[in-house]
Amino acid sequence: MFLTTDDRQFGFWALRRSGESNIGIANRFGISRQAVSRALLLMNRKVEDTLRGMADANQITVEKINPEKGVLLGRSVPFQTTAIVFVTKKSGVQVWYEHEGDCGTCPRYTECCELLWDYAAELGVRIGKTADPTTMADELFRNVKAMV
């Protein structure tokens, strides 16, 4: 299932994930709390379906899932490592595999750093400043696992 991150329902979902209450979202958009609740229930289903679909496509067995936070924790069957599927407003649905990378030589170094910083900011999670994306990811996903 495709998850669009630029529609109104996703905006409600992202606000709720960041800690905004349903009534706060309703007041912000001038709609009823019930309309927000219905939209969020629908988005939870869409997010869960998307997370599970991505896990299936990447051969990840599901251990825990939290559609309200937009995260799925699992284990990659082919890579035999922890895998995390998550939703970000900026980057959409992403998969991160726990690994020890040689980040200094990787051509995606900057992309990984930006992805991790953006996701941490969306969740309101503080991570230490480091030049190593693997270390950043370990710290970030340790915090994410505690949320799920």
PDB file of C-alpha atoms in Angstrom:
ATOM      1  CA  MET A   1       0.000   0.000   0.000  1.00  0.00           C
ATOM      2  CA  PHE A   2       1.236   3.473  -0.885  1.00  0.00           C
ATOM      3  CA  LEU A   3       1.298   6.013   1.936  1.00  0.00           C
ATOM      4  CA  THR A   4       1.029   9.659   0.932  1.00  0.00           C
ATOM      5  CA  THR A   5       2.653  11.988   3.416  1.00  0.00           C
ATOM      6  CA  ASP A   6       1.239  15.209   2.003  1.00  0.00           C
ATOM      7  CA  ASP A   7      -2.470  14.697   2.614  1.00  0.00           C
ATOM      8  CA  ARG A   8      -4.517  16.150   5.460  1.00  0.00           C
ATOM      9  CA  GLN A   9      -5.051  12.842   7.278  1.00  0.00           C
ATOM     10  CA  PHE A  10      -1.313  12.228   7.371  1.00  0.00           C
ATOM     11  CA  GLY A  11      -0.882  15.728   8.765  1.00  0.00           C
ATOM     12  CA  PHE A  12      -3.305  14.907  11.587  1.00  0.00           C
ATOM     13  CA  TRP A  13      -1.418  11.668  12.234  1.00  0.00           C
ATOM     14  CA  ALA A  14       1.960  13.443  12.324  1.00  0.00           C
ATOM     15  CA  LEU A  15       0.601  16.048  14.750  1.00  0.00           C
ATOM     16  CA  ARG A  16      -0.784  13.362  17.049  1.00  0.00           C
ATOM     17  CA  ARG A  17       2.526  11.463  16.893  1.00  0.00           C
ATOM     18  CA  SER A  18       4.300  14.629  17.997  1.00  0.00           C
ATOM     19  CA  GLY A  19       2.022  14.864  21.046  1.00  0.00           C
ATOM     20  CA  GLU A  20      -0.875  17.036  19.874  1.00  0.00           C
ATOM     21  CA  SER A  21      -4.254  15.977  21.275  1.00  0.00           C
ATOM     22  CA  ASN A  22      -7.242  15.189  19.061  1.00  0.00           C
ATOM     23  CA  ILE A  23      -9.053  18.254  20.355  1.00  0.00           C
ATOM     24  CA  GLY A  24      -5.966  20.367  19.684  1.00  0.00           C
ATOM     25  CA  ILE A  25      -5.854  19.113  16.088  1.00  0.00           C
ATOM     26  CA  ALA A  26      -9.585  19.735  15.697  1.00  0.00           C
ATOM     27  CA  ASN A  27      -9.261  23.294  16.994  1.00  0.00           C
ATOM     28  CA  ARG A  28      -6.259  23.961  14.758  1.00  0.00           C
ATOM     29  CA  PHE A  29      -8.208  22.940  11.630  1.00  0.00           C
ATOM     30  CA  GLY A  30     -11.654  24.126  12.694  1.00  0.00           C
ATOM     31  CA  ILE A  31     -13.255  20.675  12.504  1.00  0.00           C
ATOM     32  CA  SER A  32     -14.903  18.341  15.003  1.00  0.00           C
ATOM     33  CA  ARG A  33     -12.975  16.072  17.344  1.00  0.00           C
ATOM     34  CA  GLN A  34     -14.963  13.169  15.888  1.00  0.00           C
ATOM     35  CA  ALA A  35     -13.727  13.996  12.378  1.00  0.00           C
ATOM     36  CA  VAL A  36     -10.159  13.968  13.664  1.00  0.00           C
ATOM     37  CA  SER A  37     -10.748  10.665  15.479  1.00  0.00           C
ATOM     38  CA  ARG A  38     -12.155   9.039  12.324  1.00  0.00           C
ATOM     39  CA  ALA A  39      -9.248  10.332  10.233  1.00  0.00           C
ATOM     40  CA  LEU A  40      -6.716   9.049  12.755  1.00  0.00           C
ATOM     41  CA  LEU A  41      -8.316   5.600  12.892  1.00  0.00           C
ATOM     42  CA  LEU A  42      -8.123   5.419   9.105  1.00  0.00           C
ATOM     43  CA  MET A  43      -4.506   6.618   9.100  1.00  0.00           C
ATOM     44  CA  ASN A  44      -3.542   4.061  11.744  1.00  0.00           C
ATOM     45  CA  ARG A  45      -4.859   1.318   9.453  1.00  0.00           C
ATOM     46  CA  LYS A  46      -3.041   2.786   6.441  1.00  0.00           C
ATOM     47  CA  VAL A  47       0.201   3.126   8.382  1.00  0.00           C
ATOM     48  CA  GLU A  48      -0.034  -0.405   9.771  1.00  0.00           C
ATOM     49  CA  ASP A  49      -0.825  -1.864   6.331  1.00  0.00           C
ATOM     50  CA  THR A  50       2.112   0.041   4.845  1.00  0.00           C
ATOM     51  CA  LEU A  51       4.531  -1.043   7.564  1.00  0.00           C
ATOM     52  CA  ARG A  52       3.456  -4.684   7.232  1.00  0.00           C
ATOM     53  CA  GLY A  53       3.657  -4.495   3.435  1.00  0.00           C
ATOM     54  CA  MET A  54       7.184  -3.121   3.592  1.00  0.00           C
ATOM     55  CA  ALA A  55       8.162  -5.813   6.096  1.00  0.00           C
ATOM     56  CA  ASP A  56       6.754  -8.513   3.811  1.00  0.00           C
ATOM     57  CA  ALA A  57       8.525  -7.076   0.768  1.00  0.00           C
ATOM     58  CA  ASN A  58      11.841  -7.046   2.641  1.00  0.00           C
ATOM     59  CA  GLN A  59      11.380 -10.466   4.286  1.00  0.00           C
ATOM     60  CA  ILE A  60      11.226  -9.032   7.794  1.00  0.00           C
ATOM     61  CA  THR A  61       9.417 -10.997  10.484  1.00  0.00           C
ATOM     62  CA  VAL A  62       7.320  -8.703  12.664  1.00  0.00           C
ATOM     63  CA  GLU A  63       8.088  -8.623  16.380  1.00  0.00           C
ATOM     64  CA  LYS A  64       6.310  -5.406  17.402  1.00  0.00           C
ATOM     65  CA  ILE A  65       4.333  -2.771  15.581  1.00  0.00           C
ATOM     66  CA  ASN A  66       3.004   0.606  16.652  1.00  0.00           C
ATOM     67  CA  PRO A  67       1.002   2.355  13.929  1.00  0.00           C
ATOM     68  CA  GLU A  68       0.462   5.437  16.113  1.00  0.00           C
ATOM     69  CA  LYS A  69       4.232   5.994  16.200  1.00  0.00           C
ATOM     70  CA  GLY A  70       4.720   4.645  12.667  1.00  0.00           C
ATOM     71  CA  VAL A  71       7.254   1.980  13.533  1.00  0.00           C
ATOM     72  CA  LEU A  72       7.645  -1.754  13.086  1.00  0.00           C
ATOM     73  CA  LEU A  73      10.360  -3.751  14.826  1.00  0.00           C
ATOM     74  CA  GLY A  74      11.402  -7.046  13.364  1.00  0.00           C
ATOM     75  CA  ARG A  75      14.130  -9.330  12.146  1.00  0.00           C
ATOM     76  CA  SER A  76      15.435  -9.622   8.607  1.00  0.00           C
ATOM     77  CA  VAL A  77      15.294 -13.236   7.484  1.00  0.00           C
ATOM     78  CA  PRO A  78      17.941 -12.974   4.726  1.00  0.00           C
ATOM     79  CA  PHE A  79      20.332 -10.709   6.675  1.00  0.00           C
ATOM     80  CA  GLN A  80      19.747 -12.273  10.120  1.00  0.00           C
ATOM     81  CA  THR A  81      19.719  -8.898  11.845  1.00  0.00           C
ATOM     82  CA  THR A  82      17.338  -6.505  13.541  1.00  0.00           C
ATOM     83  CA  ALA A  83      15.310  -4.425  11.119  1.00  0.00           C
ATOM     84  CA  ILE A  84      13.185  -1.358  11.744  1.00  0.00           C
ATOM     85  CA  VAL A  85      10.545  -0.105   9.333  1.00  0.00           C
ATOM     86  CA  PHE A  86       9.436   3.439  10.029  1.00  0.00           C
ATOM     87  CA  VAL A  87       7.457   6.330   8.591  1.00  0.00           C
ATOM     88  CA  THR A  88       8.835   9.841   8.261  1.00  0.00           C
ATOM     89  CA  LYS A  89       7.063  12.893   6.927  1.00  0.00           C
ATOM     90  CA  LYS A  90      10.055  13.930   4.832  1.00  0.00           C
ATOM     91  CA  SER A  91      11.293  10.540   3.568  1.00  0.00           C
ATOM     92  CA  GLY A  92       8.184   8.357   3.624  1.00  0.00           C
ATOM     93  CA  VAL A  93       8.570   4.699   4.583  1.00  0.00           C
ATOM     94  CA  GLN A  94      12.107   3.546   5.335  1.00  0.00           C
ATOM     95  CA  VAL A  95      13.843   0.319   6.386  1.00  0.00           C
ATOM     96  CA  TRP A  96      16.936   0.372   8.585  1.00  0.00           C
ATOM     97  CA  TYR A  97      18.980  -2.749   9.244  1.00  0.00           C
ATOM     98  CA  GLU A  98      21.114  -2.951  12.356  1.00  0.00           C
ATOM     99  CA  HIS A  99      24.689  -3.206  11.151  1.00  0.00           C
ATOM    100  CA  GLU A 100      28.236  -2.089  11.701  1.00  0.00           C
ATOM    101  CA  GLY A 101      28.892   0.090   8.717  1.00  0.00           C
ATOM    102  CA  ASP A 102      32.010   1.708   7.353  1.00  0.00           C
ATOM    103  CA  CYS A 103      30.178   4.997   7.130  1.00  0.00           C
ATOM    104  CA  GLY A 104      33.216   7.083   6.249  1.00  0.00           C
ATOM    105  CA  THR A 105      33.537   5.388   2.865  1.00  0.00           C
ATOM    106  CA  CYS A 106      29.828   5.050   2.090  1.00  0.00           C
ATOM    107  CA  PRO A 107      28.402   7.228  -0.705  1.00  0.00           C
ATOM    108  CA  ARG A 108      25.110   7.525   1.234  1.00  0.00           C
ATOM    109  CA  TYR A 109      26.755   8.934   4.357  1.00  0.00           C
ATOM    110  CA  THR A 110      25.033  12.340   4.189  1.00  0.00           C
ATOM    111  CA  GLU A 111      21.639  10.807   3.301  1.00  0.00           C
ATOM    112  CA  CYS A 112      21.790   8.483   6.308  1.00  0.00           C
ATOM    113  CA  CYS A 113      22.717  11.307   8.675  1.00  0.00           C
ATOM    114  CA  GLU A 114      19.869  13.484   7.386  1.00  0.00           C
ATOM    115  CA  LEU A 115      17.365  10.624   7.565  1.00  0.00           C
ATOM    116  CA  LEU A 116      18.278   9.844  11.172  1.00  0.00           C
ATOM    117  CA  TRP A 117      18.255  13.495  12.281  1.00  0.00           C
ATOM    118  CA  ASP A 118      14.912  14.131  10.567  1.00  0.00           C
ATOM    119  CA  TYR A 119      13.293  11.051  12.072  1.00  0.00           C
ATOM    120  CA  ALA A 120      14.613  11.863  15.548  1.00  0.00           C
ATOM    121  CA  ALA A 121      13.248  15.406  15.240  1.00  0.00           C
ATOM    122  CA  GLU A 122       9.815  14.144  14.134  1.00  0.00           C
ATOM    123  CA  LEU A 123       9.641  11.902  17.188  1.00  0.00           C
ATOM    124  CA  GLY A 124      11.060  14.529  19.528  1.00  0.00           C
ATOM    125  CA  VAL A 125      13.975  12.245  20.389  1.00  0.00           C
ATOM    126  CA  ARG A 126      17.344  13.773  21.188  1.00  0.00           C
ATOM    127  CA  ILE A 127      20.379  11.919  19.939  1.00  0.00           C
ATOM    128  CA  GLY A 128      23.998  12.766  20.580  1.00  0.00           C
ATOM    129  CA  LYS A 129      26.019  14.581  17.968  1.00  0.00           C
ATOM    130  CA  THR A 130      28.390  12.228  16.238  1.00  0.00           C
ATOM    131  CA  ALA A 131      29.878  11.807  12.778  1.00  0.00           C
ATOM    132  CA  ASP A 132      28.968   8.120  12.712  1.00  0.00           C
ATOM    133  CA  PRO A 133      25.465   7.258  11.398  1.00  0.00           C
ATOM    134  CA  THR A 134      25.698   3.744  12.839  1.00  0.00           C
ATOM    135  CA  THR A 135      26.173   5.176  16.342  1.00  0.00           C
ATOM    136  CA  MET A 136      23.369   7.690  15.743  1.00  0.00           C
ATOM    137  CA  ALA A 137      21.062   4.909  14.584  1.00  0.00           C
ATOM    138  CA  ASP A 138      21.872   2.725  17.590  1.00  0.00           C
ATOM    139  CA  GLU A 139      20.977   5.552  19.967  1.00  0.00           C
ATOM    140  CA  LEU A 140      17.875   6.612  18.048  1.00  0.00           C
ATOM    141  CA  PHE A 141      16.443   3.140  17.676  1.00  0.00           C
ATOM    142  CA  ARG A 142      17.176   2.270  21.303  1.00  0.00           C
ATOM    143  CA  ASN A 143      14.849   5.184  22.136  1.00  0.00           C
ATOM    144  CA  VAL A 144      12.306   4.109  19.503  1.00  0.00           C
ATOM    145  CA  LYS A 145      12.209   0.560  20.889  1.00  0.00           C
ATOM    146  CA  ALA A 146      11.402   1.994  24.321  1.00  0.00           C
ATOM    147  CA  MET A 147       8.417   3.822  22.787  1.00  0.00           C
ATOM    148  CA  VAL A 148       7.009   0.708  21.167  1.00  0.00           C
TER     149      VAL A 148
END
